[in-house]
mmCIF file of C-alpha atoms and ligand atoms in Angstrom:
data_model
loop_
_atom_site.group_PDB
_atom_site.id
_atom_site.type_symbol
_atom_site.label_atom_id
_atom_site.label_comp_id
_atom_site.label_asym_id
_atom_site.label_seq_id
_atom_site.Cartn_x
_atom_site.Cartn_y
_atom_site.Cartn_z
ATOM 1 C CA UNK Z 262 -77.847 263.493 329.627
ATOM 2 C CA UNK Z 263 -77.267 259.928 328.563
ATOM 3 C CA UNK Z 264 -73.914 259.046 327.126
ATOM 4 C CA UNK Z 265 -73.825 256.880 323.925
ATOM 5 C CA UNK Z 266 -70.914 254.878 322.034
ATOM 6 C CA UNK Z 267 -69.997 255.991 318.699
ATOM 7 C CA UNK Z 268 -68.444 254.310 316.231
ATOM 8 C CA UNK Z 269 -66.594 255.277 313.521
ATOM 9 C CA UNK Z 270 -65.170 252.824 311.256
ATOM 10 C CA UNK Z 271 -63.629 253.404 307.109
ATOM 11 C CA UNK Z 272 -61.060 253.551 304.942
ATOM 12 C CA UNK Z 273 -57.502 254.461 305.739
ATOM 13 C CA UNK Z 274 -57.397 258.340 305.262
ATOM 14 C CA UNK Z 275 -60.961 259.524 304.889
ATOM 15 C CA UNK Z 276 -60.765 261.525 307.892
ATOM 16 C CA UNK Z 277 -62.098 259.732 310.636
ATOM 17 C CA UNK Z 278 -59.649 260.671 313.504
ATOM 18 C CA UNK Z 279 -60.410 264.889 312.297
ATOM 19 C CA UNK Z 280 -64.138 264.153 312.555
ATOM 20 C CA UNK Z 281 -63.760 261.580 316.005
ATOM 21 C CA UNK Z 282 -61.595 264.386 317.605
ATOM 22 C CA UNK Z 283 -64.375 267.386 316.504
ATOM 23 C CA UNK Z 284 -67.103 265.332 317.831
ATOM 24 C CA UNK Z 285 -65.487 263.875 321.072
ATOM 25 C CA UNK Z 286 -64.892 267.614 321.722
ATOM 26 C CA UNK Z 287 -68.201 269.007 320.623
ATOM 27 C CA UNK Z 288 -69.977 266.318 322.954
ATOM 28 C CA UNK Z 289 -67.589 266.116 326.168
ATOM 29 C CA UNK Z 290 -66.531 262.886 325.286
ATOM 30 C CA UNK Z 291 -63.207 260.540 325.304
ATOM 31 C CA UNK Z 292 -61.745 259.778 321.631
ATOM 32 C CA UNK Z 293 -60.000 256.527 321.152
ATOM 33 C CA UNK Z 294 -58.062 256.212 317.843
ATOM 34 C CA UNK Z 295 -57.824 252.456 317.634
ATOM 35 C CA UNK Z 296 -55.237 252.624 314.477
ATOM 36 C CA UNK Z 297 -52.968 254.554 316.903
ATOM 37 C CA UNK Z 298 -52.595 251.323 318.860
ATOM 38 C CA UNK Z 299 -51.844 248.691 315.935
ATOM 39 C CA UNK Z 300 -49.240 251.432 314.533
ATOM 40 C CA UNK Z 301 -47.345 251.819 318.348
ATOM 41 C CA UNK Z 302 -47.407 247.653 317.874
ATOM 42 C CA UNK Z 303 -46.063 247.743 314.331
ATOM 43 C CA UNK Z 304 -43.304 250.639 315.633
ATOM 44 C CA UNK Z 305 -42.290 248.151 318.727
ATOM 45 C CA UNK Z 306 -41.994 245.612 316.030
ATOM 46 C CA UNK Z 307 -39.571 247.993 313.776
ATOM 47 C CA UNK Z 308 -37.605 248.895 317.143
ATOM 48 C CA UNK Z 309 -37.208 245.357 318.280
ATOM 49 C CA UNK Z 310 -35.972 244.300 314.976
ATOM 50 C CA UNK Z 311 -39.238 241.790 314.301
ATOM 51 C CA UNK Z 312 -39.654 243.602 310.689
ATOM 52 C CA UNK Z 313 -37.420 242.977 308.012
ATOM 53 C CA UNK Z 314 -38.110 244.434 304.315
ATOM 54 C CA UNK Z 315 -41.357 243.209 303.877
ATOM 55 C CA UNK Z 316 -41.763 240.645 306.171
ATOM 56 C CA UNK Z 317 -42.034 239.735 309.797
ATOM 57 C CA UNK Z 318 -41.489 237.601 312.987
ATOM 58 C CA UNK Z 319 -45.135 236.439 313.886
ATOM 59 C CA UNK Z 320 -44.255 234.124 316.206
ATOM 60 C CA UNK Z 321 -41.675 236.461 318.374
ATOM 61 C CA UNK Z 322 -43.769 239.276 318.321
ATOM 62 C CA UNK Z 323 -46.900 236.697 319.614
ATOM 63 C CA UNK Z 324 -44.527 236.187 322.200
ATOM 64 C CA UNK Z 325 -43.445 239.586 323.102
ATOM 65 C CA UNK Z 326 -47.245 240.858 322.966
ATOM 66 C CA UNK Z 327 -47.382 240.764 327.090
ATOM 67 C CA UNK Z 328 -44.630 243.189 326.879
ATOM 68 C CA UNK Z 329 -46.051 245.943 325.014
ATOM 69 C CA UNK Z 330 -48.245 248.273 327.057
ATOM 70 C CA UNK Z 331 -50.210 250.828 324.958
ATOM 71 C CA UNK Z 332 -51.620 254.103 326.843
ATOM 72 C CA UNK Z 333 -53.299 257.442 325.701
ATOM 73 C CA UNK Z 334 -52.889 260.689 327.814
ATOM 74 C CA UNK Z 335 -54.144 263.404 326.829
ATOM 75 C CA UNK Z 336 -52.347 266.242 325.716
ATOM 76 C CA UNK Z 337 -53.965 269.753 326.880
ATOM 77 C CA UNK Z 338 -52.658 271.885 324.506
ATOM 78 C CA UNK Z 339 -53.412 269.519 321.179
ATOM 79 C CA UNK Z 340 -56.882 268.680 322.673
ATOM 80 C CA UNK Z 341 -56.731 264.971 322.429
ATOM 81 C CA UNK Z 342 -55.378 262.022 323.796
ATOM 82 C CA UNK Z 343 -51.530 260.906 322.439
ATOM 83 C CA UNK Z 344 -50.291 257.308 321.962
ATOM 84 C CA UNK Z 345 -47.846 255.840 324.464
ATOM 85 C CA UNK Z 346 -45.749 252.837 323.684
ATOM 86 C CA UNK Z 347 -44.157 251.659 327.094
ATOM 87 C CA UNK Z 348 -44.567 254.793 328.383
ATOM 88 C CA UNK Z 349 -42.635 257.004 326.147
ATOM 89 C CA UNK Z 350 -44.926 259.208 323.751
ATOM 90 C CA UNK Z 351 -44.398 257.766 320.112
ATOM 91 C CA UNK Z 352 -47.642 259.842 318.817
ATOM 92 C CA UNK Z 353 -45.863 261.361 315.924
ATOM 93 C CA UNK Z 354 -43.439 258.069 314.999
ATOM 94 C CA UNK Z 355 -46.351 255.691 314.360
ATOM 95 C CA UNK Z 356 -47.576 258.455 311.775
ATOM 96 C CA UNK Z 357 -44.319 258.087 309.537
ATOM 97 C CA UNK Z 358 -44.624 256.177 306.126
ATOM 98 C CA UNK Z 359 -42.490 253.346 307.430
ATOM 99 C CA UNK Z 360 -45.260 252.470 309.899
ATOM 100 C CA UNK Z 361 -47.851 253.136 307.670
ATOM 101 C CA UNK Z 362 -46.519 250.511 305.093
ATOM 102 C CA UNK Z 363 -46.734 247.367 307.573
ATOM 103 C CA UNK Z 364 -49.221 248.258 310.201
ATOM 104 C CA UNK Z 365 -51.973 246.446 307.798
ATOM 105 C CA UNK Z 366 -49.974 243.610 307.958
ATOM 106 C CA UNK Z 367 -49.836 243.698 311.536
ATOM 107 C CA UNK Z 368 -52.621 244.559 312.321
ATOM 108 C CA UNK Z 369 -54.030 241.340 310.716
ATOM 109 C CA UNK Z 370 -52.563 239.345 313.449
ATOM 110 C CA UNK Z 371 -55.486 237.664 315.418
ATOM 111 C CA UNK Z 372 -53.517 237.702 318.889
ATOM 112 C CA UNK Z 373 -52.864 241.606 318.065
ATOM 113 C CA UNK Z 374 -56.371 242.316 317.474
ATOM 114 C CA UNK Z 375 -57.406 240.443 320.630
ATOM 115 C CA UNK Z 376 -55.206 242.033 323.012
ATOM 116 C CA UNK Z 377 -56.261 245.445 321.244
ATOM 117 C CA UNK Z 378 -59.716 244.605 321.295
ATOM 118 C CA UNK Z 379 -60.175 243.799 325.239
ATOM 119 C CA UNK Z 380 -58.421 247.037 325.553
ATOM 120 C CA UNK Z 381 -60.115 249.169 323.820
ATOM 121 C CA UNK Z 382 -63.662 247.814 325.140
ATOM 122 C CA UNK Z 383 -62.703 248.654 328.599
ATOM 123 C CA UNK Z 384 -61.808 252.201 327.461
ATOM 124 C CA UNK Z 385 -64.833 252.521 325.919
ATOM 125 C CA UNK Z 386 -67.198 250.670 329.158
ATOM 126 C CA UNK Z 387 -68.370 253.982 330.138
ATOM 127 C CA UNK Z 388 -69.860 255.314 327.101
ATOM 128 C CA UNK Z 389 -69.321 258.376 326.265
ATOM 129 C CA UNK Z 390 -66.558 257.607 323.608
ATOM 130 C CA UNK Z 391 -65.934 258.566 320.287
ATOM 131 C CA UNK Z 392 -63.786 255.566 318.915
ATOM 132 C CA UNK Z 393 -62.417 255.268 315.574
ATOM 133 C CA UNK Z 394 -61.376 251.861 313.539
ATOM 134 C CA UNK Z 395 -61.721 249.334 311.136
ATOM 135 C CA UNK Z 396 -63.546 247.008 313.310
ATOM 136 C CA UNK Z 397 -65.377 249.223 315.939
ATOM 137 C CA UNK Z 398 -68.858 249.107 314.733
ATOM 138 C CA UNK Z 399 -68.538 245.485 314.120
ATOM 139 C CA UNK Z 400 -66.575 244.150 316.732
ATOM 140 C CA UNK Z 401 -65.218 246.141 319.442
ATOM 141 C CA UNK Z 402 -68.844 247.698 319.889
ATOM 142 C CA UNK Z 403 -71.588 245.557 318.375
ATOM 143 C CA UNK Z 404 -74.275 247.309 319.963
ATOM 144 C CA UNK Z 405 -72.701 251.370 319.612
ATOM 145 C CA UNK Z 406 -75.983 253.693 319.186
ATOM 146 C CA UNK Z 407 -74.319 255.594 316.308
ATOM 147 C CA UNK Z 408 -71.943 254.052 313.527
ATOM 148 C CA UNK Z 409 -70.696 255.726 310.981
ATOM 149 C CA UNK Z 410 -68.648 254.269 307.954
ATOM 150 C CA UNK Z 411 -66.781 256.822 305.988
ATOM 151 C CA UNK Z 412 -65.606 256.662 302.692
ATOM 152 C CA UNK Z 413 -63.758 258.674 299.685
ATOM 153 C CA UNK Z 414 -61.999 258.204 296.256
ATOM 154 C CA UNK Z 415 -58.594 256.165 297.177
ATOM 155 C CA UNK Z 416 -57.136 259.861 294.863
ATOM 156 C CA UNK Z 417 -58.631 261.752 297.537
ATOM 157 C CA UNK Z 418 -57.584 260.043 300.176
ATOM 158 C CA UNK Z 419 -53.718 260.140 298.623
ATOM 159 C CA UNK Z 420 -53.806 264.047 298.600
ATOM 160 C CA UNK Z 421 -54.586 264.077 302.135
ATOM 161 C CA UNK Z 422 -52.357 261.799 303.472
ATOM 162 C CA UNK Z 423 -49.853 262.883 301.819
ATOM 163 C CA UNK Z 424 -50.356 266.724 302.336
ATOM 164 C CA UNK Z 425 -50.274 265.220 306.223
ATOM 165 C CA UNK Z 426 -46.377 263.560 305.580
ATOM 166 C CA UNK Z 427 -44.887 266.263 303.774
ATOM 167 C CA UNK Z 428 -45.825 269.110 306.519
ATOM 168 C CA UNK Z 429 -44.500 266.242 309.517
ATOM 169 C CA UNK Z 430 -41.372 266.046 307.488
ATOM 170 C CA UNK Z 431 -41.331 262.914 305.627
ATOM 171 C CA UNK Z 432 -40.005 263.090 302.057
ATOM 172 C CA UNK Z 433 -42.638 260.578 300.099
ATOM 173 C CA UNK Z 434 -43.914 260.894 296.385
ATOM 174 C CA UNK Z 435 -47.431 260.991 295.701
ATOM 175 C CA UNK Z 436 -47.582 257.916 293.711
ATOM 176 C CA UNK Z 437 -45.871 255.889 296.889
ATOM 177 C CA UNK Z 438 -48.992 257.582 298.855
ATOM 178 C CA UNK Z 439 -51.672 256.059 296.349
ATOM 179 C CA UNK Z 440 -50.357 252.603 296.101
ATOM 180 C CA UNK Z 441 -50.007 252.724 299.844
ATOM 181 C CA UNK Z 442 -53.071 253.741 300.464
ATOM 182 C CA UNK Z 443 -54.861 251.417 297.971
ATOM 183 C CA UNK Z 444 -52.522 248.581 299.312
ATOM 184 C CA UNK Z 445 -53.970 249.107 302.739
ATOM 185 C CA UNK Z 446 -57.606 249.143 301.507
ATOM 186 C CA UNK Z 447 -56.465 245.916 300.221
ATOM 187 C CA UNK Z 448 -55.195 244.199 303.032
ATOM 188 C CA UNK Z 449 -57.523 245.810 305.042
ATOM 189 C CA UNK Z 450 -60.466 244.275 303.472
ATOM 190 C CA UNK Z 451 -59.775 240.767 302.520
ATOM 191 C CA UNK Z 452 -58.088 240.301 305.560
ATOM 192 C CA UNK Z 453 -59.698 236.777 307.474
ATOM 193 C CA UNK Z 454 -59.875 238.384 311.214
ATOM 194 C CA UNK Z 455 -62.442 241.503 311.371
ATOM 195 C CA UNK Z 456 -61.948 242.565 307.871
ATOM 196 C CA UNK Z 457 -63.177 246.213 307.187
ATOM 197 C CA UNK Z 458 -66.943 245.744 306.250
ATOM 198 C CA UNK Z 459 -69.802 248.664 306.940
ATOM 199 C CA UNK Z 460 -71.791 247.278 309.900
ATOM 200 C CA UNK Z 461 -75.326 246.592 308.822
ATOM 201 C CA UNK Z 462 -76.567 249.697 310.263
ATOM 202 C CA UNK Z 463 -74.189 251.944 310.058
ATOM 203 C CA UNK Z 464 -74.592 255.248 308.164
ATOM 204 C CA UNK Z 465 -72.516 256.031 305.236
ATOM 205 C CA UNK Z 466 -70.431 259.245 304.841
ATOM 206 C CA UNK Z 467 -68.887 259.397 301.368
ATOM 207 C CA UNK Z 468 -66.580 262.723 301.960
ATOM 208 C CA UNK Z 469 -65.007 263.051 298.689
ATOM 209 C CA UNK Z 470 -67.111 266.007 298.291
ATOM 210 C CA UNK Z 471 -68.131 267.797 301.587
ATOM 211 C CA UNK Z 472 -65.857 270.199 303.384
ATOM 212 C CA UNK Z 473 -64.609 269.708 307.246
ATOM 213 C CA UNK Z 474 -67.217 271.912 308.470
ATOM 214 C CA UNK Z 475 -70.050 270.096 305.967
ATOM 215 C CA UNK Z 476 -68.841 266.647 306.902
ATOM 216 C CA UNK Z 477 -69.019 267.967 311.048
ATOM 217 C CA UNK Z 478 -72.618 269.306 310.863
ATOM 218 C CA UNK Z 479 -73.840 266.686 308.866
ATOM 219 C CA UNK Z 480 -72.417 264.382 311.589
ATOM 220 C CA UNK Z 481 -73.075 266.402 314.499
ATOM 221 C CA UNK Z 482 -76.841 266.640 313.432
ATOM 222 C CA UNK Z 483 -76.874 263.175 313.584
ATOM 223 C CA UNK Z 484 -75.074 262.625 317.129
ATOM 224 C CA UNK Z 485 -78.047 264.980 318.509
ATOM 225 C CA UNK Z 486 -80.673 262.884 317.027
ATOM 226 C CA UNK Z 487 -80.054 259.892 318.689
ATOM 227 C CA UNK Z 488 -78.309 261.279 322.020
ATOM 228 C CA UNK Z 489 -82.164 262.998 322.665
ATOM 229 C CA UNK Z 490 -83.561 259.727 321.337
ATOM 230 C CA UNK Z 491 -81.770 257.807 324.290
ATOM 231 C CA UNK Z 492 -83.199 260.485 326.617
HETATM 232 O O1 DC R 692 -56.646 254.431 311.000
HETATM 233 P P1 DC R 692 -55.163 254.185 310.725
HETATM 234 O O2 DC R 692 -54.753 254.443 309.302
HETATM 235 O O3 DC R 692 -54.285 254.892 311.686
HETATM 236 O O4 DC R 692 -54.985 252.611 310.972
HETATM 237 C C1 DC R 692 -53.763 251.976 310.798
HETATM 238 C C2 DC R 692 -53.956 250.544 310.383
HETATM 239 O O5 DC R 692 -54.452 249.777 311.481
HETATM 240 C C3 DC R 692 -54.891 250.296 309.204
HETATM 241 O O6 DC R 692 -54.171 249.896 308.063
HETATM 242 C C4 DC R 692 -55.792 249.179 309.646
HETATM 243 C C5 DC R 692 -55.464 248.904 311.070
HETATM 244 N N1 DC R 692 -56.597 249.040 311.974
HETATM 245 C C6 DC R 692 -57.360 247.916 312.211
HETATM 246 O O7 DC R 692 -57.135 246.877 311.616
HETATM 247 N N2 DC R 692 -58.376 247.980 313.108
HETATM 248 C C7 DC R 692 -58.652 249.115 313.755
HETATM 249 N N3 DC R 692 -59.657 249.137 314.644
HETATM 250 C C8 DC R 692 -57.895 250.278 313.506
HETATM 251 C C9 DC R 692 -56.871 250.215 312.586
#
């Protein structure tokens, strides 16, 4: 059977790693969460000192970029692949709040994005990849036979992420969730390298109403359309 790329691009916290993980599994394929990479860059910045309150060392961490070495292995008993910075595991770190508040700011360095970029196309070379982003279906993979863009209300979004913090541990209000979250659609969108814009032909999924196992069929369906249309 053919392999295909998929692409699955959206807003911060409207579900697209749940969904990339479900299908990547469903179809035998590799998932590649790109955000995972610009938060283990934003955490080496935070552990090397580069951040400080709300601002940060462009120019040393430009420098230091040859030095960071993102991997993904993939964990057996969590069924998906877990971020590496310089070898150590930092999967659950680069989920904290902390990270969360300056990866968009990061991540909006072009010299990151490159670097991330070339990576992640030579993960995905093969096909048969599930890879979720900002930037994917516009950038990374310009020519992916499925792209998705998925949406939500920025309220929704805030009740999931921060239902996610509280059971990893981290003691955040609500209201800090929302302005995060709407502060990262923010940057995320106006930024001036690969802003987060629906690719032409993507699909849009607007989740704010469907349920897991809605949201999975609905996308699943689609997956199994064009994987026989490749034939
Ligand atoms: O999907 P996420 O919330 O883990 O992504 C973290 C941040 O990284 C997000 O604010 C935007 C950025 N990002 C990006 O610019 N391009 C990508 N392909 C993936 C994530």
């Amino acid at each position: 059977m053919n392999k295909i790329t998929i692409a699955i691009d959206g807003y911060s916290s409207t579900g697209k790693s749940t969904v990339a993980k479900q299908l990547a599994k469903h179809l035998g394929y590799i998932y590649v969460d790109t955000g995972a990479m610009y938060r283990a860059v934003t955490f080496y910045a935070m552990q090397n000192e580069l951040i400080n309150v709300d601002d940060f060392n462009k120019e040393a961490l430009i420098y230091q970029l040859p030095q960071i070495k993102i991997s993904f292995k993939f964990n057996e008993s969590l069924g998906f692949a877990e971020v590496y910075l310089n070898d150590v595991n930092v999967e659950k770190k680069v989920r904290s709040l902390e990270v969360s508040s300056f990866v968009s700011k990061i991540a909006s360095v072009s010299e990151v994005r490159r670097k991330l970029v070339e990576q992640q196309q030579v993960l995905g070379k093969d096909k048969g990849v599930v890879m979720d982003g900002r930037d994917i279906g516009t950038v990374v993979f310009t020519d992916a036979k499925l792209k998705l863009f998925m949406t939500a209300s920025a309220e929704k979004r805030a009740v999931r992420r921060y239902d996610e913090l509280i059971e990893l541990g981290d003691h955040v209000t609500y209201n800090a969730v929302l302005k995060n979250v709407k502060e990262r659609d923010h940057i995320d969108t106006t930024r001036k390298d690969s802003p987060l814009v629906k690719a032409e032909d993507a699909i849009i999924i607007d989740n704010s109403n469907l349920t897991l196992v809605e949201q999975f069929d609905k996308i699943a369906q689609l997956a199994k359309m064009i994987i026989e249309g490749v034939e």
